[in-house]
Short mmCIF file of C-alpha atoms and ligand atoms in Angstrom, two decimals:
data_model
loop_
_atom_site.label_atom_id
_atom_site.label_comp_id
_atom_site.label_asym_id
_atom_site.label_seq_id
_atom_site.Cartn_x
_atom_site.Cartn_y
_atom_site.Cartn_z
CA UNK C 24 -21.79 3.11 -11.74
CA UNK C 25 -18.19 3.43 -10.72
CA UNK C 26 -15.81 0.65 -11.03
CA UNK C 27 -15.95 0.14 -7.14
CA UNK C 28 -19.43 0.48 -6.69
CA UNK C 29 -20.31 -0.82 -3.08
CA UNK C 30 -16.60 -2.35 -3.05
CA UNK C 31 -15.53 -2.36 0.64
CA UNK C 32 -11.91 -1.69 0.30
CA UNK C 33 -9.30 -1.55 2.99
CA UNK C 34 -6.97 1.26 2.70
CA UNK C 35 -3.32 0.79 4.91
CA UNK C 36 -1.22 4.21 5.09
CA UNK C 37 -4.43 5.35 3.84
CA UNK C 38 -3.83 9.32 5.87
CA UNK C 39 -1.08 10.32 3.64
CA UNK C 40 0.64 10.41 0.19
CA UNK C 41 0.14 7.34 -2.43
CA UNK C 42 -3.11 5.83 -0.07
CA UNK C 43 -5.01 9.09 0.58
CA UNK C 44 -5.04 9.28 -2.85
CA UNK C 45 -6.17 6.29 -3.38
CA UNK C 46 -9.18 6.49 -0.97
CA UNK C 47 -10.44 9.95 -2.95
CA UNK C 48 -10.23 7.96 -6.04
CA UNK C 49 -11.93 4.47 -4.57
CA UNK C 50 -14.59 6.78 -3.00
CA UNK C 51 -15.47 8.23 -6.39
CA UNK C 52 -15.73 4.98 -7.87
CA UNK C 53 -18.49 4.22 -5.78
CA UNK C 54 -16.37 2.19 -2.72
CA UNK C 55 -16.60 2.34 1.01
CA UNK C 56 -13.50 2.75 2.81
CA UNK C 57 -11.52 1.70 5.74
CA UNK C 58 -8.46 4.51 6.02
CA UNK C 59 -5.69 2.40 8.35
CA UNK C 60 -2.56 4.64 9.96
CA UNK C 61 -0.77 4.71 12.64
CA UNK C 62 -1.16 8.54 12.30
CA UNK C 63 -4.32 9.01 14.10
CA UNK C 64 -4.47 12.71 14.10
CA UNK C 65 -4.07 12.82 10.08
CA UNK C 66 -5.55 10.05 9.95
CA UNK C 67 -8.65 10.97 11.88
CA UNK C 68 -8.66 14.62 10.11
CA UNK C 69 -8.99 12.99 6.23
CA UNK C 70 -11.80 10.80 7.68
CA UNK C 71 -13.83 13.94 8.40
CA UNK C 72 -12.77 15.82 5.29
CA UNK C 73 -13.86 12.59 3.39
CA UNK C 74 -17.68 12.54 5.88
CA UNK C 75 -18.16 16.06 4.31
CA UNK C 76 -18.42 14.89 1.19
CA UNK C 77 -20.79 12.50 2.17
CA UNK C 78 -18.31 9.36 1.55
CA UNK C 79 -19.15 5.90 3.51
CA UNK C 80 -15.49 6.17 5.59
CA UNK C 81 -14.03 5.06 8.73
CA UNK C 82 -10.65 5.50 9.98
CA UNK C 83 -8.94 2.96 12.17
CA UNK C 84 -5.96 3.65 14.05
CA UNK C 85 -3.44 0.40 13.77
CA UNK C 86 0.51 -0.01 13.78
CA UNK C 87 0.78 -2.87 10.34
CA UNK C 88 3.34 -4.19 12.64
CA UNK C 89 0.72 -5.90 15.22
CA UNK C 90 -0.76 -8.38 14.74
CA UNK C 91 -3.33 -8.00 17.43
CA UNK C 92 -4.32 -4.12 15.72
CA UNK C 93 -4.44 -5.76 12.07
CA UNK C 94 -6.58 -8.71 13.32
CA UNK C 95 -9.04 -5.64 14.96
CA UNK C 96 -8.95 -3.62 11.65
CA UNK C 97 -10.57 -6.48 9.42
CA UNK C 98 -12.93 -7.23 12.54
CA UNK C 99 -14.18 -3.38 12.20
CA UNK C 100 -14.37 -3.53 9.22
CA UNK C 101 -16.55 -6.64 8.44
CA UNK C 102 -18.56 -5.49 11.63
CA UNK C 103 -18.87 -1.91 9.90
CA UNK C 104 -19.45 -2.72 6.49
CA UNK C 105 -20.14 -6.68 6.63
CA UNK C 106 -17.47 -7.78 4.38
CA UNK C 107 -14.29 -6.62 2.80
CA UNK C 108 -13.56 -6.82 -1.22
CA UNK C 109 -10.44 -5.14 -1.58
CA UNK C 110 -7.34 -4.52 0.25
CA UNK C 111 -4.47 -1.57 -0.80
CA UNK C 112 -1.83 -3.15 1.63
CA UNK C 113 0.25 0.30 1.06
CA UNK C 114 1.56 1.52 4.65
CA UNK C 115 5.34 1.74 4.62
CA UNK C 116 8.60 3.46 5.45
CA UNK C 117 11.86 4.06 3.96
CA UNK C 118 14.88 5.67 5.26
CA UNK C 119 18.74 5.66 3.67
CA UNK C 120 21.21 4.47 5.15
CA UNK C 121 24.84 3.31 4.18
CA UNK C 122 24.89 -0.10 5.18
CA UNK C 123 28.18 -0.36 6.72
CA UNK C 124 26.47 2.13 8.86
CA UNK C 125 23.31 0.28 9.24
CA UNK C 126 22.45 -0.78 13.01
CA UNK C 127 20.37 -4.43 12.78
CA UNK C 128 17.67 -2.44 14.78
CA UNK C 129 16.57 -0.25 12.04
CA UNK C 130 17.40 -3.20 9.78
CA UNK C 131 14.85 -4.99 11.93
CA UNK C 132 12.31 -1.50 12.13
CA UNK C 133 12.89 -1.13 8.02
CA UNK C 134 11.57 -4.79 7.59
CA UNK C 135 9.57 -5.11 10.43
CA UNK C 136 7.01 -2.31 8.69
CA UNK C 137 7.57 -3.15 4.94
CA UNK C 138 7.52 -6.72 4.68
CA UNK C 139 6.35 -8.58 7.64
CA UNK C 140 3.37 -5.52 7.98
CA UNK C 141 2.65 -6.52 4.69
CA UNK C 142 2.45 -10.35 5.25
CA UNK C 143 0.13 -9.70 8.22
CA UNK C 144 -2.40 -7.16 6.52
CA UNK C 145 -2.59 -9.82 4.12
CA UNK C 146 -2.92 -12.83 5.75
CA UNK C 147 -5.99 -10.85 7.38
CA UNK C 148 -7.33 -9.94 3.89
CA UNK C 149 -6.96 -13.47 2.81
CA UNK C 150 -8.81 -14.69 5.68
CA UNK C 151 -11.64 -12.52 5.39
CA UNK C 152 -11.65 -13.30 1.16
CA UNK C 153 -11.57 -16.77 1.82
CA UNK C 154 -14.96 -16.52 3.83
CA UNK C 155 -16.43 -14.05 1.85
CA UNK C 156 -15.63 -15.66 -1.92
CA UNK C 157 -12.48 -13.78 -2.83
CA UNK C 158 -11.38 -10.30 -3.84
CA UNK C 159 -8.37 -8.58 -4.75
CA UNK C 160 -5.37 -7.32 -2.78
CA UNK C 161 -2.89 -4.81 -4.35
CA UNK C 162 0.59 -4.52 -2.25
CA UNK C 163 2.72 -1.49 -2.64
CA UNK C 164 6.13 -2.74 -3.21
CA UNK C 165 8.83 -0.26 -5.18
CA UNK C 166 10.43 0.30 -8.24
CA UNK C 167 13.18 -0.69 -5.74
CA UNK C 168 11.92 -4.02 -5.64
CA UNK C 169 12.82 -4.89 -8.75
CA UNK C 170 16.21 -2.68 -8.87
CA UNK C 171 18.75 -1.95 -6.38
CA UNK C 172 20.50 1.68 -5.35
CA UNK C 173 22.91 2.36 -2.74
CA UNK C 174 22.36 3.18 0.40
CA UNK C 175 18.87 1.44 0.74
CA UNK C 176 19.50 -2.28 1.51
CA UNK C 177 16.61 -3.26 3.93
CA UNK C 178 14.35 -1.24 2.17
CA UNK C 179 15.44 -2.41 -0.77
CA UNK C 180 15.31 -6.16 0.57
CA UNK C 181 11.77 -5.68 2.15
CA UNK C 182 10.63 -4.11 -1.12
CA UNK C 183 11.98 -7.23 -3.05
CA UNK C 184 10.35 -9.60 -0.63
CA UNK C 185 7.09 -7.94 -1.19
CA UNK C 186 7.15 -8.72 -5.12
CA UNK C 187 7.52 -12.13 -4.97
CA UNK C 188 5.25 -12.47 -1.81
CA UNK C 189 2.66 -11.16 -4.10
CA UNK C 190 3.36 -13.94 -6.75
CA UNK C 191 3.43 -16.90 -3.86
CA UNK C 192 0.20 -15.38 -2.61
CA UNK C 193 -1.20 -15.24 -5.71
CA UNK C 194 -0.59 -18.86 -6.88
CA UNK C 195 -1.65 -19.99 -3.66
CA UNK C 196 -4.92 -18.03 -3.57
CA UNK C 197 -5.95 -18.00 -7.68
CA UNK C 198 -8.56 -20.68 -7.63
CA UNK C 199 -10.32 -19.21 -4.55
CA UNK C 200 -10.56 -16.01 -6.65
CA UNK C 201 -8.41 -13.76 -4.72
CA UNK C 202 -5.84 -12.03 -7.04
CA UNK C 203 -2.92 -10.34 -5.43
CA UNK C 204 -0.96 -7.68 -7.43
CA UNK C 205 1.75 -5.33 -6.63
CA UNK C 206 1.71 -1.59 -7.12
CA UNK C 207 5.57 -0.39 -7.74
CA UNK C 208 6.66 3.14 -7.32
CA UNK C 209 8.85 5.56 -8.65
CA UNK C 210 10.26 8.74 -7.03
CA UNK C 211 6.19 10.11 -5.92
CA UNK C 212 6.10 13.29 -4.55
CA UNK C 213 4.62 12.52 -0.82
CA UNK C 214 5.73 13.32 2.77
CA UNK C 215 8.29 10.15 2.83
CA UNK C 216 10.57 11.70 -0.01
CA UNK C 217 12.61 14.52 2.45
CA UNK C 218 12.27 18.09 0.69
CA UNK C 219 15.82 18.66 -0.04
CA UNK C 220 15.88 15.27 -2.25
CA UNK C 221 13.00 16.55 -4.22
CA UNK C 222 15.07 17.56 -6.97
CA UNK C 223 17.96 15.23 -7.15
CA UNK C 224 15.20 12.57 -7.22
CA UNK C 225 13.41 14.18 -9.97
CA UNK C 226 16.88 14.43 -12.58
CA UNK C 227 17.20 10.83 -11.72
CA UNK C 228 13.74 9.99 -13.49
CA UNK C 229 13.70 10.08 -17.25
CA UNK C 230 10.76 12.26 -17.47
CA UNK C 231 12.53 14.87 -15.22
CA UNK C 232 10.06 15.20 -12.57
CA UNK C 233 8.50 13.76 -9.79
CA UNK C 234 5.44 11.10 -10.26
CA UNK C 235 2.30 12.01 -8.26
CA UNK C 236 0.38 10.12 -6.04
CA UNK C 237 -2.74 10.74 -8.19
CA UNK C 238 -0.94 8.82 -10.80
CA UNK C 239 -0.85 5.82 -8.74
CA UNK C 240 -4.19 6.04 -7.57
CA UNK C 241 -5.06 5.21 -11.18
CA UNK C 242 -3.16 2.48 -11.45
CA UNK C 243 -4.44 0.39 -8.10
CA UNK C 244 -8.20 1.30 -8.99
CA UNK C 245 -6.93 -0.53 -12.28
CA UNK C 246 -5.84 -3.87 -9.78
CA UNK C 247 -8.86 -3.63 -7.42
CA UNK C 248 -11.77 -3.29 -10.57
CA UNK C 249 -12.75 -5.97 -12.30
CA UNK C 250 -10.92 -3.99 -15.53
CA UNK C 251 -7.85 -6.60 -14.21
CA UNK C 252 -9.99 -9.73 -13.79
CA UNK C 253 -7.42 -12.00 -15.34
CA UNK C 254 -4.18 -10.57 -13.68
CA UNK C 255 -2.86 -11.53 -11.05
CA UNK C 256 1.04 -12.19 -9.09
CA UNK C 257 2.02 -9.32 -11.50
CA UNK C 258 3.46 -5.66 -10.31
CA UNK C 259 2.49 -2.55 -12.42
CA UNK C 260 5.53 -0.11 -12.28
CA UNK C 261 5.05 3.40 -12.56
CA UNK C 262 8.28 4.97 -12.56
CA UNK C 263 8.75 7.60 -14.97
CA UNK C 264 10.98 5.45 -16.94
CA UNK C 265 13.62 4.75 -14.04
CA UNK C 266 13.36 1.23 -14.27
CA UNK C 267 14.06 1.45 -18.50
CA UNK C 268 17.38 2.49 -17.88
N1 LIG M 321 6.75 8.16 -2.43
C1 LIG M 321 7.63 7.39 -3.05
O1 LIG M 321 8.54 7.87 -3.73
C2 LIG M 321 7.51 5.88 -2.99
C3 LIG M 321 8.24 5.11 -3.90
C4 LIG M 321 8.14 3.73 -3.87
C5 LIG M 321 7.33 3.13 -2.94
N2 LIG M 321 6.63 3.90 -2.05
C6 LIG M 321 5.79 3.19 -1.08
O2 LIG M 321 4.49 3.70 -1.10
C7 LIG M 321 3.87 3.47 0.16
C8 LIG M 321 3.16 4.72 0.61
O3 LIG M 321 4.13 5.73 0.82
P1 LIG M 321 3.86 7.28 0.56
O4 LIG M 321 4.82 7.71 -0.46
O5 LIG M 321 2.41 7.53 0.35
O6 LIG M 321 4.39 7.87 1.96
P2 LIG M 321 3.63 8.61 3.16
O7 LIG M 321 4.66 8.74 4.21
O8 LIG M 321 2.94 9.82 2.65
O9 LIG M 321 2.52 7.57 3.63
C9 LIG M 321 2.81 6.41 4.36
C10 LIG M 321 1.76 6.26 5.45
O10 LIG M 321 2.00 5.01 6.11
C11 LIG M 321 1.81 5.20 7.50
N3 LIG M 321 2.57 4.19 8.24
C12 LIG M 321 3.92 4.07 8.35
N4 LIG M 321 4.23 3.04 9.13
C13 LIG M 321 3.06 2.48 9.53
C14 LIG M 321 2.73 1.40 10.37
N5 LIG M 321 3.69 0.66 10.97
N6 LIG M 321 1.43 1.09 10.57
C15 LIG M 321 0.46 1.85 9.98
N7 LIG M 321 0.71 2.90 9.20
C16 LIG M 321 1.99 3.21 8.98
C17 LIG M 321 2.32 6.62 7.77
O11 LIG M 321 1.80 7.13 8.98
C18 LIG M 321 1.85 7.36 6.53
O12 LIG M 321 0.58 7.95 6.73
C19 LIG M 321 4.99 2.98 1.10
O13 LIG M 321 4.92 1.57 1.21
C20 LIG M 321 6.25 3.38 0.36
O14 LIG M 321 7.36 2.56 0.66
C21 LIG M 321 6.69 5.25 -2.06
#
């Protein structure tokens, strides 16, 4: 039995980096999964690869930023799998910026997709929890949320927001038995951190490399399974030791 046996777990970002991850890991621990992007060739491509190996998957093309697309994801996905369990509310950007250089539309864009995304995709999930008995929902917030750097201020604001929407969620929601937990990166070697930063980013970390999105897998699977039943508003940060500093 894996520790998301017959969990139906909805995956946003779920065709790249930290999420695909996180759907090979869910699926071999036994749970059915939505994959949500707005990259719908990737995104359609990983649902195949993920078929062939004979995993219950079904991507859903949807921009976190609608709220028309994120009400139709948790309508599929209830119609496709008749409930949902867990949600990894992960999709995200991040861009830097100085800020004196900053125009207020990418201010807007930055939190546009990291925090008010989040608040939708998780309104939904609540919702659907609230009908179904509860469940858990993991947010991906940052290391960043919890420590500023220069040069990132609405990413660095969104990913802030996103920790302590995950403790006013999860106060809100605890007797109805939906916990609400925030994962929060490091420096994760994905498609979002640019090539040529690779390296600076990695002598920044105490452990002198890059984390891996494998690594974080480990960590939601820990938020969504019942092996966290008695945590919840709480971020796990998995940093390398950037955050100890
Ligand atoms: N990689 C890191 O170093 C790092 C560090 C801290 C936090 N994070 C966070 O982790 C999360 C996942 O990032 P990743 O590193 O896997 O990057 P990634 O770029 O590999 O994956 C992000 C995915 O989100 C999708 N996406 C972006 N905007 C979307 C939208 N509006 N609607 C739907 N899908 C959208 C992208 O198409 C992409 O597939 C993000 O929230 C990011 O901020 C990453």
């Amino acid at each position: 039995m894996g520790k998301l046996q017959d969990k139906v777990a909805v995956i946003t970002g779920g065709a790249s980096g930290i999420g695909a991850a996180t759907a090979r890991l869910f699926i071999s621990e036994g749970a059915k999964v939505v994959l949500v992007d707005l990259n719908e060739e990737k995104g359609k491509a990983f649902e195949e690869e993920l078929k062939a190996l004979n995993a219950e998957v079904l991507f859903v093309k949807a921009n976190i930023t609608s709220e028309e697309e994120v009400i139709n994801v948790f309508k599929t996905a209830v119609e496709t799998f008749g409930n949902v369990d867990v949600v990894f509310n992960n999709a995200g950007i991040g861009r830097v910026h100085p800020t004196h250089d900053l125009e207020y539309s990418e201010w807007r864009n930055t939190v546009n997709v990291d925090l008010d995304g989040v608040f939708l995709v998780a309104r939904e999930a609540i919702r659907e929890m609230l009908k179904s008995g509860g469940g858990s929902i993991i947010n991906t917030a940052s290391m960043y949320g919890w420590v500023g750097s220069p040069g990132s201020a609405a990413y660095n604001a969104a990913k802030g927001g996103v920790v302590n929407l995950t403790r006013s969620l999860a106060l809100e929601y605890a007797e109805q038995n939906i916990r609400v937990n925030a994962l929060c990166p490091g420096f994760i070697d994905t498609p979002i951190i640019p090539e040529e930063s690779k390296q600076t980013l990695a002598a920044m970390t105490p452990m002198k490399r890059l984390g891996k999105a494998e690594e974080m897998a480990k960590a939601v699977v820990f938020m969504a399974s019942d092996d966290s039943s008695f945590m919840t508003g709480n971020s796990i940060i998995v940093d390398g030791g950037y955050t100890a500093q």
